Coordinates of C-alpha atoms and ligand atoms in Angstrom, one line a residue:
M1 CA 91.9 113.8 138.6
S2 CA 88.2 113.2 137.8
G3 CA 88.4 112.6 134.1
S4 CA 90.5 112.5 131.0
R5 CA 90.7 114.0 127.6
V6 CA 92.0 113.3 124.1
V7 CA 95.0 115.6 123.6
A8 CA 96.4 114.3 120.3
L9 CA 95.7 112.0 117.4
G10 CA 97.8 110.2 114.7
H11 CA 97.3 107.7 112.0
H12 CA 99.1 105.5 109.5
Q13 CA 97.9 103.9 106.3
P14 CA 99.9 101.7 104.1
Q15 CA 100.8 103.2 100.7
R16 CA 99.3 100.7 98.4
V17 CA 95.7 101.6 97.4
M18 CA 93.5 98.7 96.1
T19 CA 90.6 100.0 94.0
N20 CA 87.4 98.3 93.1
A21 CA 88.8 97.8 89.6
D22 CA 91.7 95.9 91.1
L23 CA 89.2 93.6 92.8
E24 CA 87.3 93.0 89.6
K25 CA 90.5 91.2 88.4
M26 CA 90.5 89.0 91.5
V27 CA 86.9 88.0 92.1
D28 CA 83.5 88.1 90.3
T29 CA 82.6 91.6 91.4
N30 CA 82.2 95.1 90.0
D31 CA 82.7 98.7 91.0
E32 CA 79.0 99.5 90.8
W33 CA 78.0 96.7 93.2
I34 CA 80.6 97.6 95.7
R35 CA 79.8 101.3 95.7
Q36 CA 76.1 100.7 95.9
R37 CA 76.1 98.1 98.7
T38 CA 79.0 99.4 100.8
G39 CA 80.1 102.9 99.6
I40 CA 83.7 101.7 99.4
A41 CA 85.8 103.0 96.6
T42 CA 89.3 102.1 97.8
R43 CA 91.1 100.4 100.7
H44 CA 94.8 100.5 101.7
I45 CA 96.7 97.2 101.8
A46 CA 99.9 96.6 103.9
D47 CA 102.3 94.5 102.0
D48 CA 105.5 94.3 104.0
E49 CA 104.2 96.2 107.0
S50 CA 103.0 94.4 110.2
V51 CA 100.3 95.4 112.7
A52 CA 103.2 96.6 115.0
D53 CA 104.7 98.7 112.2
M54 CA 101.4 100.5 111.5
A55 CA 100.6 100.9 115.2
T56 CA 104.0 102.4 115.8
G57 CA 103.6 104.8 112.8
A58 CA 100.3 106.1 114.1
A59 CA 101.5 106.2 117.7
A60 CA 104.7 108.2 116.8
K61 CA 102.5 110.9 115.1
A62 CA 100.1 111.1 118.1
L63 CA 103.0 111.3 120.6
A64 CA 104.8 114.0 118.6
A65 CA 101.5 116.1 118.3
S66 CA 100.9 115.8 122.0
G67 CA 104.2 117.4 123.0
L68 CA 104.7 114.8 125.7
A69 CA 107.9 112.9 126.3
P70 CA 107.9 109.1 125.9
S71 CA 108.6 108.8 129.6
D72 CA 105.3 110.6 130.4
I73 CA 103.3 107.7 129.0
G74 CA 102.1 105.3 131.7
Q75 CA 99.9 103.0 129.7
V76 CA 99.9 101.7 126.1
I77 CA 96.9 99.7 124.8
V78 CA 96.6 98.3 121.3
A79 CA 93.2 97.2 120.1
T80 CA 93.6 94.6 117.4
C81 CA 92.1 91.3 116.3
S82 CA 94.5 90.7 113.4
A83 CA 97.9 90.7 115.1
I84 CA 99.7 87.4 114.8
D85 CA 102.2 88.2 117.5
R86 CA 100.9 87.2 121.0
C87 CA 104.1 87.9 123.0
P88 CA 105.5 90.4 123.3
S89 CA 102.2 92.2 122.8
I90 CA 102.0 94.8 120.0
A91 CA 101.7 97.4 122.7
A92 CA 105.0 96.4 124.2
Q93 CA 106.6 96.4 120.8
V94 CA 105.3 100.0 120.2
A95 CA 106.7 101.0 123.6
G96 CA 110.0 99.5 122.7
R97 CA 110.2 101.3 119.3
L98 CA 109.1 104.7 120.7
N99 CA 111.4 104.4 123.8
I100 CA 108.5 104.6 126.2
P101 CA 110.4 103.3 129.2
A102 CA 108.0 102.2 131.9
A103 CA 104.4 101.9 130.8
V104 CA 102.0 99.0 131.4
C105 CA 101.5 97.6 127.9
F106 CA 98.8 95.2 126.7
D107 CA 96.7 94.3 123.7
L108 CA 93.0 94.1 123.8
N109 CA 90.7 92.2 121.4
N110 CA 87.1 93.3 121.2
A111 CA 87.1 93.1 117.3
C112 CA 85.8 96.2 115.7
A113 CA 84.7 97.7 119.0
G114 CA 88.3 97.4 120.3
F115 CA 89.4 101.1 120.1
C116 CA 86.4 102.5 122.0
T117 CA 86.8 99.7 124.5
A118 CA 90.5 100.5 124.9
L119 CA 89.7 104.2 125.2
A120 CA 87.3 103.5 128.0
T121 CA 89.8 101.2 129.7
A122 CA 92.5 104.0 129.6
D123 CA 90.0 106.6 130.8
H124 CA 89.2 104.4 133.8
T125 CA 92.9 103.9 134.5
L126 CA 93.5 107.6 134.4
R127 CA 90.5 108.3 136.6
A128 CA 91.8 105.7 139.1
G129 CA 95.1 107.5 139.2
A130 CA 97.1 104.5 137.9
A131 CA 98.6 106.6 135.1
R132 CA 98.6 110.3 134.0
H133 CA 98.9 109.8 130.2
A134 CA 97.9 106.9 128.0
L135 CA 98.5 105.9 124.4
V136 CA 95.5 104.1 122.9
I137 CA 95.9 102.6 119.4
G138 CA 93.6 100.7 117.0
A139 CA 95.7 98.8 114.5
E140 CA 94.7 96.1 112.0
K141 CA 96.0 94.1 109.1
M142 CA 92.7 92.8 107.9
S143 CA 94.2 91.9 104.5
D144 CA 95.9 89.0 106.3
L145 CA 92.5 87.7 107.4
A146 CA 90.7 88.3 104.1
D147 CA 89.6 85.3 102.1
W148 CA 90.6 86.7 98.7
T149 CA 88.4 84.2 96.9
D150 CA 85.2 85.3 98.7
R151 CA 83.7 88.3 97.0
A152 CA 81.2 88.8 99.8
S153 CA 83.9 89.7 102.3
C154 CA 87.2 90.5 100.7
I155 CA 86.0 93.7 99.1
L156 CA 85.2 95.1 102.5
L157 CA 88.5 95.0 104.3
G158 CA 91.5 97.3 104.6
D159 CA 94.6 97.9 106.7
G160 CA 95.7 100.8 108.9
A161 CA 96.1 102.3 112.4
G162 CA 94.9 105.2 114.4
A163 CA 96.2 106.4 117.8
A164 CA 95.2 108.8 120.5
I165 CA 97.1 110.2 123.5
I166 CA 94.8 110.8 126.5
S167 CA 95.7 112.8 129.6
A168 CA 94.1 113.0 133.1
T169 CA 92.2 116.2 133.6
D170 CA 89.9 117.7 136.3
D171 CA 87.0 117.9 133.9
A172 CA 85.8 114.7 132.1
Q173 CA 86.1 115.2 128.3
I174 CA 85.8 111.5 127.6
G175 CA 82.2 110.6 128.5
P176 CA 81.0 107.4 130.2
V177 CA 81.3 104.4 128.0
T178 CA 78.2 102.6 126.7
W179 CA 79.3 99.1 126.0
G180 CA 78.0 95.5 125.9
S181 CA 77.5 92.4 123.8
D182 CA 74.9 90.0 122.5
P183 CA 76.4 86.6 122.8
T184 CA 73.4 85.0 121.1
R185 CA 74.8 86.5 117.9
N186 CA 78.5 85.6 118.5
N187 CA 78.6 83.7 115.2
A188 CA 77.5 86.8 113.2
V189 CA 81.1 88.1 112.7
R190 CA 83.9 85.6 113.2
L191 CA 87.4 84.4 112.2
V192 CA 87.3 80.9 110.9
G193 CA 90.3 78.5 111.1
E194 CA 92.9 78.4 113.9
W195 CA 96.2 78.5 112.0
Q196 CA 95.2 80.6 109.0
P197 CA 92.1 82.4 110.3
R198 CA 89.7 84.0 107.7
F199 CA 87.1 86.7 108.2
A200 CA 83.5 85.6 107.7
Q201 CA 80.2 87.2 108.7
E202 CA 76.4 86.9 108.3
G203 CA 76.3 90.2 106.4
Q204 CA 72.6 90.8 106.1
A205 CA 72.0 89.8 109.8
V206 CA 74.6 92.2 111.0
F207 CA 73.3 94.9 108.7
R208 CA 69.7 94.5 110.1
W209 CA 71.0 94.4 113.7
A210 CA 73.2 97.5 113.1
T211 CA 70.5 99.6 111.5
S212 CA 67.9 98.7 114.1
E213 CA 69.9 98.6 117.3
L214 CA 72.6 101.2 116.9
P215 CA 70.5 104.4 117.0
A216 CA 69.4 103.6 120.5
I217 CA 72.9 102.7 121.6
A218 CA 74.2 106.0 120.1
A219 CA 71.5 108.0 121.9
Q220 CA 72.3 106.2 125.2
A221 CA 76.0 107.2 124.9
C222 CA 74.9 110.9 124.5
E223 CA 72.5 110.6 127.4
R224 CA 75.2 109.2 129.6
A225 CA 77.4 112.2 128.7
G226 CA 74.6 114.5 129.7
I227 CA 73.8 115.7 126.2
T228 CA 71.3 114.9 123.5
T229 CA 72.1 113.8 119.9
K230 CA 71.1 117.3 118.9
D231 CA 74.1 118.7 120.8
L232 CA 76.6 116.6 118.8
A233 CA 79.0 118.4 116.4
G234 CA 80.4 115.2 115.0
I235 CA 79.8 111.5 114.7
V236 CA 82.5 109.0 114.0
T237 CA 81.1 105.5 114.0
H238 CA 82.7 102.2 112.9
Q239 CA 83.4 102.4 109.2
A240 CA 81.9 99.1 108.0
N241 CA 79.4 100.3 105.4
L242 CA 78.3 103.7 104.2
R243 CA 74.7 102.5 104.1
I244 CA 74.8 101.6 107.8
I245 CA 76.2 105.0 108.7
E246 CA 73.6 106.8 106.6
A247 CA 70.7 104.7 107.8
M248 CA 71.7 105.1 111.4
T249 CA 72.3 108.8 111.3
R250 CA 69.0 109.3 109.6
K251 CA 67.3 107.8 112.6
L252 CA 69.0 110.2 115.1
D253 CA 67.8 113.7 115.9
L254 CA 70.9 115.6 114.7
R255 CA 72.0 119.2 114.0
E256 CA 72.0 120.0 110.3
D257 CA 75.7 120.9 110.4
V258 CA 76.8 117.8 112.2
I259 CA 79.9 116.3 110.7
I260 CA 79.7 112.6 109.9
A261 CA 82.8 110.5 109.2
R262 CA 82.7 108.7 105.9
D263 CA 86.2 107.3 105.7
V264 CA 84.9 103.9 104.8
V265 CA 84.8 105.3 101.2
D266 CA 88.6 105.6 101.1
S267 CA 89.7 103.0 103.7
G268 CA 87.1 100.2 103.7
N269 CA 86.5 98.3 107.0
T270 CA 89.7 98.4 109.1
S271 CA 88.0 96.9 112.2
A272 CA 89.5 98.3 115.4
A273 CA 91.4 100.9 113.5
S274 CA 88.4 102.4 111.8
V275 CA 87.3 104.9 114.4
P276 CA 90.7 106.4 115.3
L277 CA 91.8 106.4 111.7
A278 CA 88.7 108.4 110.6
L279 CA 89.0 110.7 113.6
S280 CA 92.7 111.4 113.0
K281 CA 92.2 112.0 109.3
M282 CA 89.3 114.4 110.0
A283 CA 91.6 116.3 112.5
E284 CA 94.4 116.4 109.9
R285 CA 92.0 118.0 107.3
G286 CA 90.8 120.5 109.9
E287 CA 87.3 119.0 109.9
L288 CA 87.1 118.0 113.6
P289 CA 85.0 120.5 115.5
S290 CA 87.6 121.3 118.2
G291 CA 86.2 121.7 121.7
Q292 CA 82.8 120.3 120.7
P293 CA 81.2 117.0 121.5
V294 CA 81.8 114.1 119.0
L295 CA 80.2 110.7 119.4
I296 CA 82.5 107.8 118.6
F297 CA 81.4 104.2 118.6
A298 CA 81.8 100.9 117.0
F299 CA 80.3 97.4 116.8
G300 CA 81.4 94.0 115.5
G301 CA 82.4 90.5 116.4
G302 CA 80.7 89.4 119.6
L303 CA 78.4 91.0 118.6
S304 CA 79.8 93.7 120.8
W305 CA 79.7 97.5 120.9
A306 CA 81.4 100.3 122.7
G307 CA 81.2 104.1 122.4
Q308 CA 81.4 107.4 124.1
V309 CA 81.1 111.1 123.6
I310 CA 84.5 112.9 123.5
T311 CA 85.4 116.5 123.3
A312 CA 87.2 116.9 120.0
P313 CA 90.9 117.8 120.6
Ligands
UT7_401 O1 82.8 95.1 110.9 C1 82.0 94.1 111.2 C2 80.5 94.5 111.1 N1 80.0 94.1 109.8 C3 79.1 94.8 109.1 O2 78.7 95.9 109.5 C4 78.6 94.2 107.9 C5 77.1 94.5 107.7 N2 76.6 94.0 106.4 C6 76.9 94.6 105.2 O3 77.6 95.6 105.2 C7 76.3 94.0 104.0 O4 75.4 92.9 104.3 C8 77.3 93.5 102.9 C9 78.0 94.6 102.3 C10 78.4 92.6 103.6 C11 76.6 92.7 101.8 O5 75.6 93.5 101.2 P1 74.2 92.9 101.0 O6 73.4 94.0 100.3 O7 73.7 92.4 102.3 O8 74.4 91.8 99.9 P2 74.1 90.2 100.1 O9 75.1 89.5 100.9 O10 72.6 90.0 100.4 O11 74.2 89.7 98.6 C12 73.3 90.2 97.5 C13 73.8 89.6 96.2 C14 74.0 88.1 96.2 O12 73.6 87.5 95.0 P3 72.2 86.8 94.8 O13 72.2 85.7 95.8 O14 71.2 87.9 95.1 O15 72.2 86.4 93.3 C15 75.5 87.9 96.4 O16 76.0 86.7 95.9 O17 75.0 90.2 95.8 C16 76.0 89.1 95.6 N3 77.3 89.6 96.0 C17 78.1 90.3 95.2 N4 78.0 90.6 93.9 C18 79.0 91.3 93.3 C19 77.9 89.4 97.2 N5 79.1 90.0 97.2 C20 79.2 90.5 95.9 C21 80.3 91.3 95.3 N6 80.1 91.7 94.0 N7 81.4 91.6 96.0

């Protein structure tokens, strides 16, 4: 097989919705500031659910939608930076709960860029013939990492999971990955504290970097897929801030009818879950332009980035 394609998607979000009004009671903030600076209106918070619970919920839906049997899955990768469990991996726990009998299972931490990194890793595995079908998940419980006394960061974060089943094919429907990192900026987004890590970032620096560097990275991912940004039917970038999404897409030469994911408004920043969560929710609403090119990509701690053009399932 010379390529792979996304055959099915699924997602899981915890039931509890935290509004900006709820946050006003916790820290010195207000709905107007949060909406104006980030676009975020709500985020979902997992109370009793773990990263493994959310990952399993998303994966079960993707597996059911794919029509494949658990025994068809040869690889499970969970992208996460918030899972507390180190061994067994979250991927192995998902395989156990879904009765996936013999897959290679591992977790991958590339912070917010984790899902696109994992998708590329699975694509490379399938191209190499080391599996025929893979389950790729982004799952995060960012509420565990939030400093609920820090208004600059806690208002951003949310919990959830998104999953994709990918299968080997003769035609490549997952384009070549564009990925990398800038280690001179590896303090820009970070977890502070070993036993009770807390999310922290240099917000303005990351904002400036994202709005200036990401358009070229996005265009490069298109070029590597043999298309231009004008050919894109959809764009699903990391859901960190609506202003970043809008500034970045304004700088790209796009079709007027291109569909742009804005799930950050409802879900906040869910790190490695943000891209598959947004993709799967768009698919569920019938908004994903099936059979057409969609650019997915994400950036975050590292600073690292990863993205590719996929054919929408
Ligand atoms: O997923 C990882 C990748 N990360 C990102 O993409 C994050 C990129 N950065 C951002 O999205 C934005 O920088 C933030 C949303 C994090 C912050 O927005 P900003 O416009 O850069 O605000 P700021 O940090 O410059 O703060 C402006 C003002 C400050 O007050 P003074 O010093 O001007 O009086 C803050 O103290 O807003 C204040 N502030 C708040 N006020 C009300 C900060 N947080 C809040 C808040 N509510 N929650």
